[in-house]
Amino acid sequence: QVTLVESGGGSVQAGGSLTLSCASSGLTAGTSLTMTWFRQAPGGDRRFVAGFSWNGDRTWYTDSVRGRFTISRDGGQNTVNLQMNDLRPEDTAVYYCAAKTGLPIAISTTTDRYPYWGQGTQVTVSS
């Protein structure tokens, strides 16, 4: 059973930066993961933000964050970080880490493709 724990949320002013982390545990040795970040604004659906494929080191981003957010693996650790720069009020949401085993050719951007989820961390950006 894969467990995901997020950390690093908080409140910043527009233009500021935050780094979110997602630590995974419970992996069987040799398992490859695709790890992603989704976010859910108040009253909205949970939407894909960024994805990372471990073995292939491939990354994907939704258009609204490309160039501002960077997803990366923390060295050899089972942790994926989301560095968020130039934050905007519209980035305000609860951010969730999600994962599935295997390496994709193309990233899945719908929530039903990911069986493993963290508890979420709040990001608030004020203008």
mmCIF file of N, CA and C in Angstrom:
data_model
loop_
_atom_site.group_PDB
_atom_site.id
_atom_site.type_symbol
_atom_site.label_atom_id
_atom_site.label_comp_id
_atom_site.label_asym_id
_atom_site.label_seq_id
_atom_site.Cartn_x
_atom_site.Cartn_y
_atom_site.Cartn_z
ATOM 1 N N GLN A 1 0.838 -1.177 0.000
ATOM 2 C CA GLN A 1 0.000 0.000 0.000
ATOM 3 C C GLN A 1 0.887 1.245 0.000
ATOM 4 N N VAL A 2 0.700 2.104 -0.978
ATOM 5 C CA VAL A 2 1.470 3.331 -1.075
ATOM 6 C C VAL A 2 0.793 4.414 -0.253
ATOM 7 N N THR A 3 1.567 5.095 0.557
ATOM 8 C CA THR A 3 1.076 6.216 1.352
ATOM 9 C C THR A 3 1.781 7.483 0.908
ATOM 10 N N LEU A 4 1.005 8.566 0.772
ATOM 11 C CA LEU A 4 1.550 9.864 0.355
ATOM 12 C C LEU A 4 1.257 10.900 1.426
ATOM 13 N N VAL A 5 2.259 11.697 1.764
ATOM 14 C CA VAL A 5 2.091 12.750 2.762
ATOM 15 C C VAL A 5 2.631 14.051 2.196
ATOM 16 N N GLU A 6 1.754 15.046 2.101
ATOM 17 C CA GLU A 6 2.167 16.356 1.587
ATOM 18 C C GLU A 6 2.584 17.276 2.726
ATOM 19 N N SER A 7 3.413 18.242 2.372
ATOM 20 C CA SER A 7 3.787 19.294 3.310
ATOM 21 C C SER A 7 4.176 20.525 2.516
ATOM 22 N N GLY A 8 4.242 21.671 3.206
ATOM 23 C CA GLY A 8 4.779 22.870 2.587
ATOM 24 C C GLY A 8 3.770 23.905 2.170
ATOM 25 N N GLY A 9 2.491 23.681 2.397
ATOM 26 C CA GLY A 9 1.511 24.697 2.042
ATOM 27 C C GLY A 9 1.625 25.913 2.951
ATOM 28 N N GLY A 10 0.862 26.946 2.620
ATOM 29 C CA GLY A 10 0.870 28.146 3.440
ATOM 30 C C GLY A 10 0.232 29.312 2.722
ATOM 31 N N SER A 11 0.474 30.510 3.264
ATOM 32 C CA SER A 11 -0.090 31.733 2.703
ATOM 33 C C SER A 11 1.030 32.647 2.246
ATOM 34 N N VAL A 12 0.885 33.181 1.050
ATOM 35 C CA VAL A 12 1.868 34.119 0.503
ATOM 36 C C VAL A 12 1.141 35.217 -0.244
ATOM 37 N N GLN A 13 1.864 36.281 -0.516
ATOM 38 C CA GLN A 13 1.325 37.335 -1.363
ATOM 39 C C GLN A 13 1.617 37.017 -2.818
ATOM 40 N N ALA A 14 0.852 37.627 -3.682
ATOM 41 C CA ALA A 14 1.048 37.432 -5.118
ATOM 42 C C ALA A 14 2.495 37.754 -5.489
ATOM 43 N N GLY A 15 3.051 36.912 -6.339
ATOM 44 C CA GLY A 15 4.448 37.057 -6.722
ATOM 45 C C GLY A 15 5.404 36.255 -5.871
ATOM 46 N N GLY A 16 4.915 35.722 -4.781
ATOM 47 C CA GLY A 16 5.758 34.945 -3.879
ATOM 48 C C GLY A 16 5.939 33.515 -4.336
ATOM 49 N N SER A 17 6.648 32.742 -3.500
ATOM 50 C CA SER A 17 6.986 31.359 -3.834
ATOM 51 C C SER A 17 6.686 30.432 -2.668
ATOM 52 N N LEU A 18 6.385 29.201 -3.008
ATOM 53 C CA LEU A 18 6.220 28.132 -2.028
ATOM 54 C C LEU A 18 6.733 26.846 -2.657
ATOM 55 N N THR A 19 7.180 25.930 -1.810
ATOM 56 C CA THR A 19 7.555 24.609 -2.272
ATOM 57 C C THR A 19 6.729 23.573 -1.530
ATOM 58 N N LEU A 20 6.033 22.751 -2.277
ATOM 59 C CA LEU A 20 5.277 21.642 -1.711
ATOM 60 C C LEU A 20 6.097 20.363 -1.857
ATOM 61 N N SER A 21 5.981 19.482 -0.886
ATOM 62 C CA SER A 21 6.663 18.187 -0.944
ATOM 63 C C SER A 21 5.659 17.067 -0.758
ATOM 64 N N CYS A 22 5.927 15.970 -1.416
ATOM 65 C CA CYS A 22 5.089 14.773 -1.298
ATOM 66 C C CYS A 22 6.006 13.588 -1.053
ATOM 67 N N ALA A 23 5.931 13.046 0.145
ATOM 68 C CA ALA A 23 6.758 11.902 0.514
ATOM 69 C C ALA A 23 5.951 10.624 0.367
ATOM 70 N N SER A 24 6.521 9.663 -0.336
ATOM 71 C CA SER A 24 5.835 8.390 -0.543
ATOM 72 C C SER A 24 6.497 7.305 0.291
ATOM 73 N N SER A 25 5.713 6.357 0.733
ATOM 74 C CA SER A 25 6.219 5.217 1.480
ATOM 75 C C SER A 25 5.368 4.004 1.150
ATOM 76 N N GLY A 26 5.887 2.847 1.551
ATOM 77 C CA GLY A 26 5.162 1.611 1.307
ATOM 78 C C GLY A 26 5.405 0.996 -0.056
ATOM 79 N N LEU A 27 6.409 1.535 -0.761
ATOM 80 C CA LEU A 27 6.703 1.020 -2.093
ATOM 81 C C LEU A 27 7.469 -0.294 -2.024
ATOM 82 N N THR A 28 7.147 -1.182 -2.911
ATOM 83 C CA THR A 28 7.943 -2.393 -3.098
ATOM 84 C C THR A 28 9.198 -2.020 -3.862
ATOM 85 N N ALA A 29 10.324 -2.587 -3.480
ATOM 86 C CA ALA A 29 11.588 -2.273 -4.132
ATOM 87 C C ALA A 29 11.472 -2.477 -5.633
ATOM 88 N N GLY A 30 11.957 -1.486 -6.373
ATOM 89 C CA GLY A 30 11.924 -1.561 -7.826
ATOM 90 C C GLY A 30 10.659 -1.033 -8.457
ATOM 91 N N THR A 31 9.699 -0.605 -7.650
ATOM 92 C CA THR A 31 8.453 -0.056 -8.191
ATOM 93 C C THR A 31 8.698 1.330 -8.744
ATOM 94 N N SER A 32 8.185 1.583 -9.927
ATOM 95 C CA SER A 32 8.238 2.914 -10.518
ATOM 96 C C SER A 32 6.901 3.605 -10.302
ATOM 97 N N LEU A 33 6.980 4.877 -10.034
ATOM 98 C CA LEU A 33 5.765 5.658 -9.808
ATOM 99 C C LEU A 33 5.654 6.807 -10.793
ATOM 100 N N THR A 34 4.441 7.137 -11.121
ATOM 101 C CA THR A 34 4.136 8.426 -11.723
ATOM 102 C C THR A 34 3.472 9.242 -10.637
ATOM 103 N N MET A 35 4.080 10.368 -10.307
ATOM 104 C CA MET A 35 3.558 11.197 -9.226
ATOM 105 C C MET A 35 3.082 12.512 -9.792
ATOM 106 N N THR A 36 1.978 12.979 -9.269
ATOM 107 C CA THR A 36 1.362 14.181 -9.807
ATOM 108 C C THR A 36 0.886 15.095 -8.682
ATOM 109 N N TRP A 37 0.617 16.314 -9.047
ATOM 110 C CA TRP A 37 -0.069 17.266 -8.183
ATOM 111 C C TRP A 37 -1.369 17.699 -8.868
ATOM 112 N N PHE A 38 -2.424 17.679 -8.082
ATOM 113 C CA PHE A 38 -3.710 18.222 -8.484
ATOM 114 C C PHE A 38 -4.045 19.353 -7.516
ATOM 115 N N ARG A 39 -4.984 20.177 -7.891
ATOM 116 C CA ARG A 39 -5.451 21.202 -6.965
ATOM 117 C C ARG A 39 -6.958 21.381 -7.107
ATOM 118 N N GLN A 40 -7.541 21.815 -6.001
ATOM 119 C CA GLN A 40 -8.984 22.009 -5.963
ATOM 120 C C GLN A 40 -9.279 23.335 -5.290
ATOM 121 N N ALA A 41 -9.794 24.267 -6.096
ATOM 122 C CA ALA A 41 -10.195 25.565 -5.572
ATOM 123 C C ALA A 41 -11.582 25.450 -4.949
ATOM 124 N N PRO A 42 -11.948 26.378 -4.067
ATOM 125 C CA PRO A 42 -13.273 26.318 -3.445
ATOM 126 C C PRO A 42 -14.384 26.271 -4.489
ATOM 127 N N GLY A 43 -15.246 25.267 -4.350
ATOM 128 C CA GLY A 43 -16.364 25.124 -5.274
ATOM 129 C C GLY A 43 -16.006 24.540 -6.619
ATOM 130 N N GLY A 44 -14.736 24.172 -6.806
ATOM 131 C CA GLY A 44 -14.301 23.677 -8.106
ATOM 132 C C GLY A 44 -13.960 22.205 -8.102
ATOM 133 N N ASP A 45 -13.658 21.695 -9.269
ATOM 134 C CA ASP A 45 -13.233 20.306 -9.403
ATOM 135 C C ASP A 45 -11.740 20.187 -9.089
ATOM 136 N N ARG A 46 -11.305 18.983 -8.839
ATOM 137 C CA ARG A 46 -9.895 18.707 -8.633
ATOM 138 C C ARG A 46 -9.236 18.607 -10.016
ATOM 139 N N ARG A 47 -8.224 19.431 -10.238
ATOM 140 C CA ARG A 47 -7.638 19.527 -11.573
ATOM 141 C C ARG A 47 -6.145 19.261 -11.549
ATOM 142 N N PHE A 48 -5.666 18.667 -12.632
ATOM 143 C CA PHE A 48 -4.252 18.351 -12.788
ATOM 144 C C PHE A 48 -3.409 19.623 -12.836
ATOM 145 N N VAL A 49 -2.258 19.575 -12.158
ATOM 146 C CA VAL A 49 -1.319 20.691 -12.171
ATOM 147 C C VAL A 49 0.005 20.290 -12.820
ATOM 148 N N ALA A 50 0.603 19.210 -12.322
ATOM 149 C CA ALA A 50 1.914 18.796 -12.827
ATOM 150 C C ALA A 50 2.127 17.317 -12.544
ATOM 151 N N GLY A 51 2.986 16.687 -13.358
ATOM 152 C CA GLY A 51 3.267 15.269 -13.187
ATOM 153 C C GLY A 51 4.726 14.960 -13.418
ATOM 154 N N PHE A 52 5.205 13.884 -12.793
ATOM 155 C CA PHE A 52 6.600 13.492 -12.885
ATOM 156 C C PHE A 52 6.686 11.979 -12.960
ATOM 157 N N SER A 53 7.488 11.500 -13.924
ATOM 158 C CA SER A 53 7.698 10.067 -14.095
ATOM 159 C C SER A 53 9.083 9.712 -13.598
ATOM 160 N N TRP A 54 9.186 8.864 -12.618
ATOM 161 C CA TRP A 54 10.472 8.629 -11.963
ATOM 162 C C TRP A 54 11.568 8.173 -12.895
ATOM 163 N N ASN A 55 11.403 7.013 -13.488
ATOM 164 C CA ASN A 55 12.533 6.446 -14.225
ATOM 165 C C ASN A 55 12.882 7.237 -15.471
ATOM 166 N N GLY A 56 11.875 7.778 -16.109
ATOM 167 C CA GLY A 56 12.134 8.521 -17.324
ATOM 168 C C GLY A 56 12.417 9.978 -17.093
ATOM 169 N N ASP A 57 12.230 10.436 -15.837
ATOM 170 C CA ASP A 57 12.423 11.839 -15.523
ATOM 171 C C ASP A 57 11.657 12.755 -16.464
ATOM 172 N N ARG A 58 10.472 12.350 -16.823
ATOM 173 C CA ARG A 58 9.638 13.188 -17.677
ATOM 174 C C ARG A 58 8.734 14.039 -16.812
ATOM 175 N N THR A 59 8.419 15.222 -17.293
ATOM 176 C CA THR A 59 7.524 16.114 -16.569
ATOM 177 C C THR A 59 6.419 16.620 -17.482
ATOM 178 N N TRP A 60 5.301 16.949 -16.872
ATOM 179 C CA TRP A 60 4.166 17.526 -17.581
ATOM 180 C C TRP A 60 3.579 18.644 -16.717
ATOM 181 N N TYR A 61 3.006 19.654 -17.362
ATOM 182 C CA TYR A 61 2.398 20.765 -16.660
ATOM 183 C C TYR A 61 1.123 21.198 -17.362
ATOM 184 N N THR A 62 0.162 21.664 -16.565
ATOM 185 C CA THR A 62 -0.972 22.316 -17.175
ATOM 186 C C THR A 62 -0.528 23.701 -17.653
ATOM 187 N N ASP A 63 -1.197 24.226 -18.657
ATOM 188 C CA ASP A 63 -0.723 25.453 -19.301
ATOM 189 C C ASP A 63 -0.614 26.625 -18.340
ATOM 190 N N SER A 64 -1.513 26.720 -17.388
ATOM 191 C CA SER A 64 -1.552 27.900 -16.531
ATOM 192 C C SER A 64 -0.374 27.992 -15.563
ATOM 193 N N VAL A 65 0.357 26.894 -15.365
ATOM 194 C CA VAL A 65 1.483 26.933 -14.426
ATOM 195 C C VAL A 65 2.826 26.729 -15.113
ATOM 196 N N ARG A 66 2.800 26.378 -16.386
ATOM 197 C CA ARG A 66 4.065 26.115 -17.086
ATOM 198 C C ARG A 66 4.921 27.379 -17.075
ATOM 199 N N GLY A 67 6.194 27.193 -16.721
ATOM 200 C CA GLY A 67 7.107 28.321 -16.626
ATOM 201 C C GLY A 67 7.157 28.940 -15.237
ATOM 202 N N ARG A 68 6.179 28.638 -14.387
ATOM 203 C CA ARG A 68 6.157 29.158 -13.026
ATOM 204 C C ARG A 68 6.374 28.054 -11.997
ATOM 205 N N PHE A 69 5.870 26.860 -12.275
ATOM 206 C CA PHE A 69 5.983 25.729 -11.361
ATOM 207 C C PHE A 69 6.983 24.724 -11.925
ATOM 208 N N THR A 70 7.693 24.059 -11.008
ATOM 209 C CA THR A 70 8.633 23.011 -11.396
ATOM 210 C C THR A 70 8.430 21.808 -10.498
ATOM 211 N N ILE A 71 8.212 20.653 -11.116
ATOM 212 C CA ILE A 71 8.079 19.408 -10.361
ATOM 213 C C ILE A 71 9.374 18.628 -10.520
ATOM 214 N N SER A 72 9.861 18.060 -9.416
ATOM 215 C CA SER A 72 11.121 17.341 -9.473
ATOM 216 C C SER A 72 11.186 16.321 -8.339
ATOM 217 N N ARG A 73 12.059 15.343 -8.515
ATOM 218 C CA ARG A 73 12.279 14.340 -7.471
ATOM 219 C C ARG A 73 13.403 14.824 -6.572
ATOM 220 N N ASP A 74 13.288 14.526 -5.303
ATOM 221 C CA ASP A 74 14.278 14.955 -4.330
ATOM 222 C C ASP A 74 15.414 13.952 -4.302
ATOM 223 N N GLY A 75 16.353 14.077 -5.217
ATOM 224 C CA GLY A 75 17.496 13.183 -5.305
ATOM 225 C C GLY A 75 17.046 11.746 -5.405
ATOM 226 N N GLY A 76 17.608 10.888 -4.587
ATOM 227 C CA GLY A 76 17.230 9.480 -4.605
ATOM 228 C C GLY A 76 16.127 9.160 -3.625
ATOM 229 N N GLN A 77 15.535 10.205 -3.046
ATOM 230 C CA GLN A 77 14.486 9.999 -2.059
ATOM 231 C C GLN A 77 13.150 9.729 -2.744
ATOM 232 N N ASN A 78 12.246 9.161 -2.001
ATOM 233 C CA ASN A 78 10.908 8.905 -2.519
ATOM 234 C C ASN A 78 10.008 10.115 -2.293
ATOM 235 N N THR A 79 10.526 11.269 -2.640
ATOM 236 C CA THR A 79 9.819 12.526 -2.444
ATOM 237 C C THR A 79 9.816 13.323 -3.734
ATOM 238 N N VAL A 80 8.676 13.893 -4.049
ATOM 239 C CA VAL A 80 8.565 14.773 -5.203
ATOM 240 C C VAL A 80 8.176 16.162 -4.718
ATOM 241 N N ASN A 81 8.874 17.157 -5.220
ATOM 242 C CA ASN A 81 8.629 18.539 -4.835
ATOM 243 C C ASN A 81 7.943 19.305 -5.951
ATOM 244 N N LEU A 82 7.161 20.288 -5.562
ATOM 245 C CA LEU A 82 6.561 21.226 -6.515
ATOM 246 C C LEU A 82 6.988 22.632 -6.103
ATOM 247 N N GLN A 83 7.936 23.177 -6.852
ATOM 248 C CA GLN A 83 8.390 24.535 -6.604
ATOM 249 C C GLN A 83 7.452 25.479 -7.350
ATOM 250 N N MET A 84 6.829 26.381 -6.598
ATOM 251 C CA MET A 84 5.852 27.289 -7.189
ATOM 252 C C MET A 84 6.342 28.717 -7.056
ATOM 253 N N ASN A 85 6.604 29.342 -8.192
ATOM 254 C CA ASN A 85 7.078 30.721 -8.224
ATOM 255 C C ASN A 85 6.030 31.632 -8.854
ATOM 256 N N ASP A 86 6.177 32.923 -8.607
ATOM 257 C CA ASP A 86 5.279 33.912 -9.189
ATOM 258 C C ASP A 86 3.818 33.517 -8.950
ATOM 259 N N LEU A 87 3.521 33.208 -7.727
ATOM 260 C CA LEU A 87 2.171 32.750 -7.399
ATOM 261 C C LEU A 87 1.141 33.850 -7.604
ATOM 262 N N ARG A 88 -0.041 33.425 -7.998
ATOM 263 C CA ARG A 88 -1.146 34.335 -8.307
ATOM 264 C C ARG A 88 -2.347 33.970 -7.443
ATOM 265 N N PRO A 89 -3.250 34.909 -7.215
ATOM 266 C CA PRO A 89 -4.445 34.573 -6.420
ATOM 267 C C PRO A 89 -5.215 33.381 -6.980
ATOM 268 N N GLU A 90 -5.206 33.213 -8.282
ATOM 269 C CA GLU A 90 -5.932 32.085 -8.874
ATOM 270 C C GLU A 90 -5.250 30.742 -8.617
ATOM 271 N N ASP A 91 -4.061 30.754 -8.034
ATOM 272 C CA ASP A 91 -3.412 29.505 -7.636
ATOM 273 C C ASP A 91 -3.911 29.018 -6.275
ATOM 274 N N THR A 92 -4.715 29.826 -5.614
ATOM 275 C CA THR A 92 -5.253 29.443 -4.311
ATOM 276 C C THR A 92 -6.105 28.189 -4.436
ATOM 277 N N ALA A 93 -5.766 27.167 -3.643
ATOM 278 C CA ALA A 93 -6.458 25.885 -3.715
ATOM 279 C C ALA A 93 -5.889 24.957 -2.656
ATOM 280 N N VAL A 94 -6.552 23.838 -2.479
ATOM 281 C CA VAL A 94 -5.945 22.726 -1.755
ATOM 282 C C VAL A 94 -5.197 21.889 -2.790
ATOM 283 N N TYR A 95 -3.934 21.642 -2.517
ATOM 284 C CA TYR A 95 -3.091 20.889 -3.439
ATOM 285 C C TYR A 95 -2.951 19.460 -2.935
ATOM 286 N N TYR A 96 -3.155 18.522 -3.843
ATOM 287 C CA TYR A 96 -3.098 17.102 -3.519
ATOM 288 C C TYR A 96 -2.015 16.416 -4.336
ATOM 289 N N CYS A 97 -1.280 15.560 -3.678
ATOM 290 C CA CYS A 97 -0.354 14.676 -4.354
ATOM 291 C C CYS A 97 -1.096 13.385 -4.698
ATOM 292 N N ALA A 98 -0.873 12.884 -5.896
ATOM 293 C CA ALA A 98 -1.509 11.636 -6.332
ATOM 294 C C ALA A 98 -0.497 10.802 -7.094
ATOM 295 N N ALA A 99 -0.639 9.490 -7.033
ATOM 296 C CA ALA A 99 0.344 8.629 -7.674
ATOM 297 C C ALA A 99 -0.301 7.360 -8.196
ATOM 298 N N LYS A 100 0.395 6.776 -9.158
ATOM 299 C CA LYS A 100 0.036 5.449 -9.637
ATOM 300 C C LYS A 100 1.329 4.745 -10.005
ATOM 301 N N THR A 101 1.309 3.438 -9.994
ATOM 302 C CA THR A 101 2.493 2.685 -10.382
ATOM 303 C C THR A 101 2.600 2.652 -11.896
ATOM 304 N N GLY A 102 3.833 2.498 -12.364
ATOM 305 C CA GLY A 102 4.065 2.412 -13.793
ATOM 306 C C GLY A 102 4.515 3.726 -14.389
ATOM 307 N N LEU A 103 5.038 3.633 -15.583
ATOM 308 C CA LEU A 103 5.578 4.800 -16.290
ATOM 309 C C LEU A 103 4.728 5.061 -17.519
ATOM 310 N N PRO A 104 4.137 6.211 -17.609
ATOM 311 C CA PRO A 104 3.228 6.492 -18.713
ATOM 312 C C PRO A 104 3.945 6.971 -19.962
ATOM 313 N N ILE A 105 3.315 6.731 -21.097
ATOM 314 C CA ILE A 105 3.755 7.370 -22.327
ATOM 315 C C ILE A 105 3.233 8.789 -22.355
ATOM 316 N N ALA A 106 1.975 8.920 -21.955
ATOM 317 C CA ALA A 106 1.361 10.232 -21.823
ATOM 318 C C ALA A 106 0.755 10.328 -20.434
ATOM 319 N N ILE A 107 0.773 11.500 -19.856
ATOM 320 C CA ILE A 107 0.293 11.662 -18.490
ATOM 321 C C ILE A 107 -1.227 11.613 -18.452
ATOM 322 N N SER A 108 -1.747 10.982 -17.426
ATOM 323 C CA SER A 108 -3.182 10.994 -17.195
ATOM 324 C C SER A 108 -3.512 12.214 -16.340
ATOM 325 N N THR A 109 -4.516 12.963 -16.752
ATOM 326 C CA THR A 109 -4.838 14.194 -16.040
ATOM 327 C C THR A 109 -6.180 14.127 -15.324
ATOM 328 N N THR A 110 -6.751 12.949 -15.243
ATOM 329 C CA THR A 110 -8.019 12.791 -14.548
ATOM 330 C C THR A 110 -7.816 12.047 -13.242
ATOM 331 N N THR A 111 -8.594 12.417 -12.245
ATOM 332 C CA THR A 111 -8.382 11.877 -10.909
ATOM 333 C C THR A 111 -8.604 10.373 -10.834
ATOM 334 N N ASP A 112 -9.450 9.826 -11.678
ATOM 335 C CA ASP A 112 -9.788 8.410 -11.572
ATOM 336 C C ASP A 112 -8.625 7.493 -11.953
ATOM 337 N N ARG A 113 -7.578 8.042 -12.521
ATOM 338 C CA ARG A 113 -6.421 7.235 -12.919
ATOM 339 C C ARG A 113 -5.440 7.015 -11.776
ATOM 340 N N TYR A 114 -5.636 7.679 -10.664
ATOM 341 C CA TYR A 114 -4.657 7.637 -9.581
ATOM 342 C C TYR A 114 -5.276 7.013 -8.341
ATOM 343 N N PRO A 115 -4.778 5.856 -7.941
ATOM 344 C CA PRO A 115 -5.344 5.186 -6.776
ATOM 345 C C PRO A 115 -4.815 5.689 -5.438
ATOM 346 N N TYR A 116 -3.703 6.397 -5.470
ATOM 347 C CA TYR A 116 -3.072 6.822 -4.213
ATOM 348 C C TYR A 116 -3.115 8.344 -4.104
ATOM 349 N N TRP A 117 -3.577 8.818 -2.944
ATOM 350 C CA TRP A 117 -3.746 10.257 -2.716
ATOM 351 C C TRP A 117 -3.245 10.647 -1.340
ATOM 352 N N GLY A 118 -2.693 11.854 -1.273
ATOM 353 C CA GLY A 118 -2.372 12.429 0.018
ATOM 354 C C GLY A 118 -3.584 13.151 0.586
ATOM 355 N N GLN A 119 -3.372 13.756 1.755
ATOM 356 C CA GLN A 119 -4.478 14.390 2.476
ATOM 357 C C GLN A 119 -4.744 15.813 2.017
ATOM 358 N N GLY A 120 -3.824 16.398 1.258
ATOM 359 C CA GLY A 120 -4.001 17.759 0.766
ATOM 360 C C GLY A 120 -3.325 18.790 1.644
ATOM 361 N N THR A 121 -2.880 19.877 1.030
ATOM 362 C CA THR A 121 -2.283 20.982 1.768
ATOM 363 C C THR A 121 -2.773 22.292 1.148
ATOM 364 N N GLN A 122 -3.127 23.232 2.004
ATOM 365 C CA GLN A 122 -3.734 24.486 1.547
ATOM 366 C C GLN A 122 -2.662 25.468 1.088
ATOM 367 N N VAL A 123 -2.909 26.064 -0.072
ATOM 368 C CA VAL A 123 -2.082 27.167 -0.575
ATOM 369 C C VAL A 123 -3.012 28.359 -0.781
ATOM 370 N N THR A 124 -2.683 29.474 -0.136
ATOM 371 C CA THR A 124 -3.479 30.686 -0.259
ATOM 372 C C THR A 124 -2.593 31.821 -0.747
ATOM 373 N N VAL A 125 -3.004 32.451 -1.842
ATOM 374 C CA VAL A 125 -2.235 33.550 -2.421
ATOM 375 C C VAL A 125 -3.109 34.798 -2.383
ATOM 376 N N SER A 126 -2.626 35.818 -1.701
ATOM 377 C CA SER A 126 -3.388 37.060 -1.567
ATOM 378 C C SER A 126 -2.861 38.115 -2.542
ATOM 379 N N SER A 127 -3.766 38.966 -2.971
ATOM 380 C CA SER A 127 -3.374 40.000 -3.948
ATOM 381 C C SER A 127 -2.857 41.251 -3.262
#
